[in-house]
PDB file of C-alpha atoms in Angstrom:
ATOM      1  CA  UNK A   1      16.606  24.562  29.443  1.00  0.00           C
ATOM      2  CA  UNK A   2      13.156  25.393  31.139  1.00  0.00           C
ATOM      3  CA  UNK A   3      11.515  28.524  31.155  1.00  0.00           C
ATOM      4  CA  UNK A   4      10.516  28.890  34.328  1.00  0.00           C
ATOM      5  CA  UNK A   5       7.358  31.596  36.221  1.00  0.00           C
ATOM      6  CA  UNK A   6       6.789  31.901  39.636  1.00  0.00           C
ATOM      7  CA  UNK A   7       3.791  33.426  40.993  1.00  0.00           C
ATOM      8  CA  UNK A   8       2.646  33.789  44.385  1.00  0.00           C
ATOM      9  CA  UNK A   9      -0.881  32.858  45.579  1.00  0.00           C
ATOM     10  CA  UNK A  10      -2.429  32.960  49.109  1.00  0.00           C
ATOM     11  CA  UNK A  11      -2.403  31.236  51.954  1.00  0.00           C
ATOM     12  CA  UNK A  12      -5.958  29.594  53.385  1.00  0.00           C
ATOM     13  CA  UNK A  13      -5.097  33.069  55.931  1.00  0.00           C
ATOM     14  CA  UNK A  14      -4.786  35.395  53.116  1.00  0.00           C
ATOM     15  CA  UNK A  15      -7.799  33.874  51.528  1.00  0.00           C
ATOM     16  CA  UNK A  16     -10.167  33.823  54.385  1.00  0.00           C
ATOM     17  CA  UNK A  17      -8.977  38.156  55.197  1.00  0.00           C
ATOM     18  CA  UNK A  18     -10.423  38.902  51.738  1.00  0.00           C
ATOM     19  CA  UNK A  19      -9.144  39.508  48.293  1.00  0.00           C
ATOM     20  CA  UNK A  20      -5.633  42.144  47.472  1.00  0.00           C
ATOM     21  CA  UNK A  21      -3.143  42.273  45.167  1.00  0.00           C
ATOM     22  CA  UNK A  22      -0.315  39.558  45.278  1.00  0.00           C
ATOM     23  CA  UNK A  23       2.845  39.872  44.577  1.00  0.00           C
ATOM     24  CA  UNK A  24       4.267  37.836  41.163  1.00  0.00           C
ATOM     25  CA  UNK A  25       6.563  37.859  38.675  1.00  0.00           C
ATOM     26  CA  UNK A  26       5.625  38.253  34.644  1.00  0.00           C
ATOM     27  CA  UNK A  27       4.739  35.733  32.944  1.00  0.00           C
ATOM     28  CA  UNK A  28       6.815  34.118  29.586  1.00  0.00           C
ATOM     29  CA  UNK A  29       5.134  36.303  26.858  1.00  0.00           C
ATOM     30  CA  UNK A  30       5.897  33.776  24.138  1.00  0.00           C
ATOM     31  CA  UNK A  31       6.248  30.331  25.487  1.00  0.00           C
ATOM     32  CA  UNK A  32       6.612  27.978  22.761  1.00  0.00           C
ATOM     33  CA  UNK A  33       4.023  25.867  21.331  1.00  0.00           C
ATOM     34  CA  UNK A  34       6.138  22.757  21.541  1.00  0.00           C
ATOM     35  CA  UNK A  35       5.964  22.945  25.220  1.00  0.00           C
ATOM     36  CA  UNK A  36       4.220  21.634  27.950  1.00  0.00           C
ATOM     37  CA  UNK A  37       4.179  22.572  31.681  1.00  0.00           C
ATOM     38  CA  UNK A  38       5.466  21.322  35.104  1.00  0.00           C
ATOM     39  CA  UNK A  39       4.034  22.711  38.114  1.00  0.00           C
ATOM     40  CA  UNK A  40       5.002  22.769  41.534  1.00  0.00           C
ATOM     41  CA  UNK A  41       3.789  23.976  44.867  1.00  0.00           C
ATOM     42  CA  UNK A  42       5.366  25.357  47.902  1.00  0.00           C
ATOM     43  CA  UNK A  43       3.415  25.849  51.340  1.00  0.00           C
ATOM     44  CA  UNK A  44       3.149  29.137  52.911  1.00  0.00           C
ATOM     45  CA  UNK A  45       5.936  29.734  56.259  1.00  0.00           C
ATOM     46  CA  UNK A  46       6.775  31.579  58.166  1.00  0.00           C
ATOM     47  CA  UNK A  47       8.835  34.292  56.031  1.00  0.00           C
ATOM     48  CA  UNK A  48       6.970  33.532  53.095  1.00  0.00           C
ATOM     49  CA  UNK A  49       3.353  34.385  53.635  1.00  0.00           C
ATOM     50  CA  UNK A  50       1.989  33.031  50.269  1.00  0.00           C
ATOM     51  CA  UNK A  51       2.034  29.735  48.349  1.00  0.00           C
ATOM     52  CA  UNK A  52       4.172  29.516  45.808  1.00  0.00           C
ATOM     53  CA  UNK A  53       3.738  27.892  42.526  1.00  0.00           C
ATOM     54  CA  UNK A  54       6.555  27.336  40.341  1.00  0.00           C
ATOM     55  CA  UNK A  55       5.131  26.445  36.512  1.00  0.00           C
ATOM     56  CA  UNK A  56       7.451  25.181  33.831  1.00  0.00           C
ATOM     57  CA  UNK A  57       7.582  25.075  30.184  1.00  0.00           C
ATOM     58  CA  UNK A  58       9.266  21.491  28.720  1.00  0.00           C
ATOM     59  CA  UNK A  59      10.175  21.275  25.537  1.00  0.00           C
ATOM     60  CA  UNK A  60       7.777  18.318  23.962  1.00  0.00           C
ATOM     61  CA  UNK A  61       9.196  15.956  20.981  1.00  0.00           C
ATOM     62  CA  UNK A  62       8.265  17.473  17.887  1.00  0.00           C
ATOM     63  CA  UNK A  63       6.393  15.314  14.999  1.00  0.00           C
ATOM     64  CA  UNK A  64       8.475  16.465  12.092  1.00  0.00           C
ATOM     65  CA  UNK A  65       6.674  14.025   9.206  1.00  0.00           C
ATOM     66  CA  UNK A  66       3.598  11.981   8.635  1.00  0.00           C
ATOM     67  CA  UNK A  67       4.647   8.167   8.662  1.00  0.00           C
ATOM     68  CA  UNK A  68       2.376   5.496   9.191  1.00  0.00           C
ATOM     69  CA  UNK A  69       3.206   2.600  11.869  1.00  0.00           C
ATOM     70  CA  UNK A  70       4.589  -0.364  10.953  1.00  0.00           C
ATOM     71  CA  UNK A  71       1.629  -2.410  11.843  1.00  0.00           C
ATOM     72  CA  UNK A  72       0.041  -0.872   8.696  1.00  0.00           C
ATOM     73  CA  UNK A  73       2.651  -1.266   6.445  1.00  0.00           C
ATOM     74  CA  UNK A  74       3.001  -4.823   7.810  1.00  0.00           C
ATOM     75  CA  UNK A  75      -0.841  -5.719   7.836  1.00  0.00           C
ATOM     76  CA  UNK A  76      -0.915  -4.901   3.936  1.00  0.00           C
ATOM     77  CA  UNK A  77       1.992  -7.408   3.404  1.00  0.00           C
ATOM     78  CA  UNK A  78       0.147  -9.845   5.163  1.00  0.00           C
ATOM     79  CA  UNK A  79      -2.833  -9.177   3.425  1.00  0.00           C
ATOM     80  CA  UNK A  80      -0.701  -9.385  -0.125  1.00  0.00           C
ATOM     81  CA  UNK A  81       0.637 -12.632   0.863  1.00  0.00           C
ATOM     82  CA  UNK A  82      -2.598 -13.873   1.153  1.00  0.00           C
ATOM     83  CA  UNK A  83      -3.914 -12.515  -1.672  1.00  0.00           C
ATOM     84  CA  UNK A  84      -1.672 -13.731  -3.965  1.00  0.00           C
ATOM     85  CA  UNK A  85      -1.317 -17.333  -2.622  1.00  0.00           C
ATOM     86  CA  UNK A  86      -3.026 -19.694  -4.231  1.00  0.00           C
ATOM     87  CA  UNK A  87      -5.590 -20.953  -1.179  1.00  0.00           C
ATOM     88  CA  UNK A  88      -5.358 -17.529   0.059  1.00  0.00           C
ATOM     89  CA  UNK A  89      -3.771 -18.707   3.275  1.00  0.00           C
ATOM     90  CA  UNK A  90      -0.326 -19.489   4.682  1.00  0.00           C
ATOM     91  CA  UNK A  91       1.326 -19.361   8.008  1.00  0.00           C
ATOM     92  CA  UNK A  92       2.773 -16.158  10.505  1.00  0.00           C
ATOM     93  CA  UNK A  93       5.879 -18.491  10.152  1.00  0.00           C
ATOM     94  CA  UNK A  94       6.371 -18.395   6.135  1.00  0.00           C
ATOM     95  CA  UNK A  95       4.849 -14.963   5.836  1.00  0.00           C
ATOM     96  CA  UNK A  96       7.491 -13.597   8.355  1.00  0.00           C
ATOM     97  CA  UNK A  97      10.335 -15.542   6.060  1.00  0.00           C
ATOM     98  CA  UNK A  98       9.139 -14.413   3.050  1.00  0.00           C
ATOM     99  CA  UNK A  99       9.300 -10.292   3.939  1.00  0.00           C
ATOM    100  CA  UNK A 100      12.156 -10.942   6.175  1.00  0.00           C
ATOM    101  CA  UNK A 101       9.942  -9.407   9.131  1.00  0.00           C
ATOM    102  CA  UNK A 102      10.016 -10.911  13.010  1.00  0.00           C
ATOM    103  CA  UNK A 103       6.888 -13.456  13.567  1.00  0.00           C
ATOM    104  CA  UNK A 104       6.294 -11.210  16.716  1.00  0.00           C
ATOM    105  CA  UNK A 105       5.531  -8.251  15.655  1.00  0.00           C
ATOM    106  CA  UNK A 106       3.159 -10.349  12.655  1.00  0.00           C
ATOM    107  CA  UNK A 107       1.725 -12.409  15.361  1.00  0.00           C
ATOM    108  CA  UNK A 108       0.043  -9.129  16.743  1.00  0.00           C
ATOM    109  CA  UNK A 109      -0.880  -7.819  13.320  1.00  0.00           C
ATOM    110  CA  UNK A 110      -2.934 -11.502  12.280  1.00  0.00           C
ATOM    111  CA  UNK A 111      -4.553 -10.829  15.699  1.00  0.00           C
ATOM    112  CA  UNK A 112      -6.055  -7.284  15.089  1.00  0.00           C
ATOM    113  CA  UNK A 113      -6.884  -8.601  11.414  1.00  0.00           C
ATOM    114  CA  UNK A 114      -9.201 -11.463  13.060  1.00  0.00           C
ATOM    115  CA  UNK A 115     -10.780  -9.381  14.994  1.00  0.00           C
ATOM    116  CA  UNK A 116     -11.878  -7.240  12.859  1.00  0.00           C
ATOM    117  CA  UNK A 117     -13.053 -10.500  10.176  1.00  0.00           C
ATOM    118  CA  UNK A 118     -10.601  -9.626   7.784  1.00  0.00           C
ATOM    119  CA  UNK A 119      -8.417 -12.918   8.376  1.00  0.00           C
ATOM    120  CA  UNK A 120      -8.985 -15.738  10.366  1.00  0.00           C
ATOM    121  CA  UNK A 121      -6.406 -17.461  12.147  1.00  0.00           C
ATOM    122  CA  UNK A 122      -6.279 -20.752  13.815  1.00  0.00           C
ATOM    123  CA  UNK A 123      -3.527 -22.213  15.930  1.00  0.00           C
ATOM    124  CA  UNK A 124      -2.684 -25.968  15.708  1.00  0.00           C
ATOM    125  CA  UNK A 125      -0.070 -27.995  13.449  1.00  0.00           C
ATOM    126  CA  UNK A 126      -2.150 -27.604  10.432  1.00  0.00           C
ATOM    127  CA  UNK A 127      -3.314 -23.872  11.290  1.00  0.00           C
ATOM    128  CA  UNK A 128      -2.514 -20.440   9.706  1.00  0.00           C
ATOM    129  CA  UNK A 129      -4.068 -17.457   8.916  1.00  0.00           C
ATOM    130  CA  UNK A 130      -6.537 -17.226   5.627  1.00  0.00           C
ATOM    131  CA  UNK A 131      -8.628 -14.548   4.023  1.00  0.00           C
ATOM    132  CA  UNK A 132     -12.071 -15.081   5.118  1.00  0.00           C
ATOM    133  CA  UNK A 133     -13.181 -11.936   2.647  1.00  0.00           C
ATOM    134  CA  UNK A 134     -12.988 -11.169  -0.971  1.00  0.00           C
ATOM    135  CA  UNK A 135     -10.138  -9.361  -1.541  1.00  0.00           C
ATOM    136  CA  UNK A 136     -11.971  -7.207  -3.749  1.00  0.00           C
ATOM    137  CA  UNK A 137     -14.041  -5.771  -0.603  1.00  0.00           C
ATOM    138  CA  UNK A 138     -11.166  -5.366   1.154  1.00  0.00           C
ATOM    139  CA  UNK A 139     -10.196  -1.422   0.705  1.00  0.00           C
ATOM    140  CA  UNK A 140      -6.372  -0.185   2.062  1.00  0.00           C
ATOM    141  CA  UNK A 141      -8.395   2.803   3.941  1.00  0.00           C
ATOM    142  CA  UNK A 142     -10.227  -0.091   5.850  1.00  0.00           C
ATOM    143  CA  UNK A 143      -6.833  -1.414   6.849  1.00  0.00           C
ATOM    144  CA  UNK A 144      -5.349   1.713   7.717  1.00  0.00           C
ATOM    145  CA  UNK A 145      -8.013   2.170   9.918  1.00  0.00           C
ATOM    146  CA  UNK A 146      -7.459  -1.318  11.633  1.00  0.00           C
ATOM    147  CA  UNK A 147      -4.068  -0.642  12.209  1.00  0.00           C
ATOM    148  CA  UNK A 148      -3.771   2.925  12.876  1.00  0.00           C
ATOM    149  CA  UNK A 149      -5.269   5.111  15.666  1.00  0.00           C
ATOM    150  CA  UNK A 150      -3.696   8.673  15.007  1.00  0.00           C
ATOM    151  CA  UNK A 151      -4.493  10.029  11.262  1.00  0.00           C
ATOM    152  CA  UNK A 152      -3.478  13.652  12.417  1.00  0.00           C
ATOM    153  CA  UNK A 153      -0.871  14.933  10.166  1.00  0.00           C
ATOM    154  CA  UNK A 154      -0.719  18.406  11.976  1.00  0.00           C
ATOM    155  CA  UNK A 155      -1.606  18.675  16.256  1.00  0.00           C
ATOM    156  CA  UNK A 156      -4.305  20.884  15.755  1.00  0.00           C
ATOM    157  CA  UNK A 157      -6.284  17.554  14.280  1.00  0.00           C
ATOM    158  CA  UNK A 158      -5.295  15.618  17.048  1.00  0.00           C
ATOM    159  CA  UNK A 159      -7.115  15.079  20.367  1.00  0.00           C
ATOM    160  CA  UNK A 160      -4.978  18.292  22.333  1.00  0.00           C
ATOM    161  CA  UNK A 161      -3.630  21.282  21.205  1.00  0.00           C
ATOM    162  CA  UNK A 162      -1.023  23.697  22.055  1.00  0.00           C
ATOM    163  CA  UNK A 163      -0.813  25.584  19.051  1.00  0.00           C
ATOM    164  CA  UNK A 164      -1.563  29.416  20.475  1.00  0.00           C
ATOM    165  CA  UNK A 165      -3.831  30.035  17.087  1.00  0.00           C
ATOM    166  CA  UNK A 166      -5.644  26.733  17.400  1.00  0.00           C
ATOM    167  CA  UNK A 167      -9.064  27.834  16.364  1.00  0.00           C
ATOM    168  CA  UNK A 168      -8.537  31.207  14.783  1.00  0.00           C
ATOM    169  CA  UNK A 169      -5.983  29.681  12.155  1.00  0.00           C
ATOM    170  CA  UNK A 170      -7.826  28.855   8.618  1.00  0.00           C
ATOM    171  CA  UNK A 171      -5.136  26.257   7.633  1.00  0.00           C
ATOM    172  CA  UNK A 172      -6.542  23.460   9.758  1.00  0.00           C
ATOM    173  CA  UNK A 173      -9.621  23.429   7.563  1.00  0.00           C
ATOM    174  CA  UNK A 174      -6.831  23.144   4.776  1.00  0.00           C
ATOM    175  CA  UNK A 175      -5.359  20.164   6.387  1.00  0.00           C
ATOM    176  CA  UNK A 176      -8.503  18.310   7.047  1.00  0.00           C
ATOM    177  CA  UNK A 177      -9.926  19.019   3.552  1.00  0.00           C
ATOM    178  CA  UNK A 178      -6.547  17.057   2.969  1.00  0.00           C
ATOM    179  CA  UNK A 179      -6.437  14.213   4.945  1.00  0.00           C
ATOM    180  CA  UNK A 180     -10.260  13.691   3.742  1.00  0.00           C
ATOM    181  CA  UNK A 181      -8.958  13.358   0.137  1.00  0.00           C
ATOM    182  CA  UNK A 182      -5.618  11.142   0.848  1.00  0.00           C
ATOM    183  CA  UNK A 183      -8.345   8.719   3.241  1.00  0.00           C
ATOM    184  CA  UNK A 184     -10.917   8.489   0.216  1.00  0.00           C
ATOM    185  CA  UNK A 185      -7.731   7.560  -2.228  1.00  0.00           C
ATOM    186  CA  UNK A 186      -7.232   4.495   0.052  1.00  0.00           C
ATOM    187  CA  UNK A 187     -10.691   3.935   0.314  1.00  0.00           C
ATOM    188  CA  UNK A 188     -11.042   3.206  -3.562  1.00  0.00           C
ATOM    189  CA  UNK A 189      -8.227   1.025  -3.428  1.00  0.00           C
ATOM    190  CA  UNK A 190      -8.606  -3.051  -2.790  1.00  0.00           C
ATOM    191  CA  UNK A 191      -6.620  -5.629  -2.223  1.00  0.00           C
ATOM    192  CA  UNK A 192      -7.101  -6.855  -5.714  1.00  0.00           C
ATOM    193  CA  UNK A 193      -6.257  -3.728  -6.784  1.00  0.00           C
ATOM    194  CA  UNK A 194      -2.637  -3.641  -5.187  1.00  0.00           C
ATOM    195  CA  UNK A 195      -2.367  -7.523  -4.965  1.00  0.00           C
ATOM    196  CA  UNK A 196      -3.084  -7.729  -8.714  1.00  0.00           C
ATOM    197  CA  UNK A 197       0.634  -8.585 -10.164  1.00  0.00           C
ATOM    198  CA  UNK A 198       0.543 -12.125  -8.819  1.00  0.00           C
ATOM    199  CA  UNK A 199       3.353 -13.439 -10.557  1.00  0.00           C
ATOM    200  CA  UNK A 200       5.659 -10.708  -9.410  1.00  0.00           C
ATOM    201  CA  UNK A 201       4.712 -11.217  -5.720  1.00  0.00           C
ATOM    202  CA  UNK A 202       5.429 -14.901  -6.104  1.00  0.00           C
ATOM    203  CA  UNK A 203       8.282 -14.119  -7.333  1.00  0.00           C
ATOM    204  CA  UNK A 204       9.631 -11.620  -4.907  1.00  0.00           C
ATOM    205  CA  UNK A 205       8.145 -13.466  -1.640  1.00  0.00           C
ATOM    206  CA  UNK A 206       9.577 -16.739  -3.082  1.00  0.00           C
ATOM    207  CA  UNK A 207       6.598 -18.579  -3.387  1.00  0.00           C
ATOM    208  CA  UNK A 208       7.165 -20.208  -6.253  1.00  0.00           C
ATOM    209  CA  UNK A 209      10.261 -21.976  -4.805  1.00  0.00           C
ATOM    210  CA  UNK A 210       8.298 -22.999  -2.210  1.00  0.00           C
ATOM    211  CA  UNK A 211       5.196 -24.447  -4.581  1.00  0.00           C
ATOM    212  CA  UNK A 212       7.534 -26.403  -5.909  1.00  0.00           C
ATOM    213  CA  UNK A 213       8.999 -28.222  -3.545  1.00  0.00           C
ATOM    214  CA  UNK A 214       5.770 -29.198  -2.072  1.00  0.00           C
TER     215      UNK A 214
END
C-alpha cells in the first residue's frame, strides 16, 4: 500500500503577495529505504487556494543476494570451450550443444568478447569464434568486467542511494574493502588456470566424441 503526504504550496497569487505560513500535513517520519516516490500536482481553484502536491512512497524490488548475470557465467564457458579445444576455436553452434545453452543468448556473449579482442569471430560456412589471446593473459576479473556492469553488492556502492545513513554509516567502507579483495581474487585467476583439467572438460562437453568422428 502507499504511504501517501500531501502538502500544500502556493499559487503564482500567493507567491507574488509575499511569503506566510501554508497549511500541510506531517510528513512520514520513517519512510522506508526500499522506497521511492510518486508525485503529483493539483492546480489551485477556486475553493482550494493552493497547489497541491500529493508525494508517494513505492515500495522498490529489493536485491536480496549478489549473483552475477548469466552473460558472465556464460562468457567463461565459452572461453573454457575454447581453451580446452585443441585449435582453440569452435562454433556458437557446438558450444551452445555442448553446455546445453540457447545459441542466442551465446551469439551476444561471442559479440561483446570480440569487441573487447578477447575472441574473434567470423561468420561464413567455415567461420567460428577462436581465441585470439593467450589464455594465460586472460584473467576471470577481466571477463567479469566485460560482461558485467553492476559490481555493487550493497546500494550504497551503486550509482543512487536511498539508504537514510548513506554517508554517515562506516560499513560501506567494509563492503568496498570487500568487493576490492573478491575483484583482485579473479584478477589472479586465468583461463589456464580454470581451463587447466583438459581432459575432464573434453569429457564433460563431449568433445572427445566429437574428435572422433571427424
Amino acid at each position: 500500500m502507499e504511504n501517501t503526504t500531501r502538502a500544500s504550496v502556493p499559487s503564482p497569487a500567493d507567491l507574488r503577495a509575499g511569503p506566510g505560513l501554508l497549511p500541510t500535513e506531517a510528513p512520514d517520519p520513517d519512510p522506508p529505504a526500499s522506497r521511492g516516490y510518486k508525485v503529483a500536482i493539483g492546480g489551485a481553484t477556486a475553493h482550494r487556494p493552493h497547489w497541491v502536491i500529493q508525494v508517494s512512497f513505492l515500495p522498490l524490488p529489493m536485491e536480496t543476494s549478489m549473483k552475477h548475470t548469466n552473460q558472465a557465467d556464460f562468457a567463461l564457458r565459452v572461453l573454457m570451450y575454447l581453451r580446452a579445444s585443441s585449435e582453440r576455436r569452435g562454433s556458437v553452434g557446438e558450444i551452445a550443444i555442448a553446455h546445453r545453452v540457447s545459441r542466442n543468448h551465446l551469439d551476444k556473449v561471442v559479440q561483446r568478447l570480440a569487441a573487447a579482442g578477447i575472441v574473434e569471430s567470423t561468420r561464413g560456412r567455415a567461420g567460428g569464434v577462436r581465441l585470439v589471446r593467450d589464455p594465460s593473459t586472460i584473467t576471470v576479473g577481466e571477463v567479469m568486467r566485460t560482461m558485467e556492469s553492476d559490481f555493487a553488492v550493497v546500494e550504497c556502492l551503486g550509482p543512487v542511494r536511498y539508504c537514510r545513513i548513506a554517508g554517515v554509516c562506516g560499513a560501506r567502507d567494509v563492503f568496498s574493502r570487500a568487493l576490492d579483495a573478491y575483484l583482485s581474487v579473479l584478477d589472479s585467476a586465468t583461463l589456464d588456470d580454470i581451463a587447466a583439467n583438459d581432459q575432464g572438460l573434453r569429457g564433460a562437453l563431449g568433445m572427445t566424441h566429437r574428435a572422433r568422428d571427424l
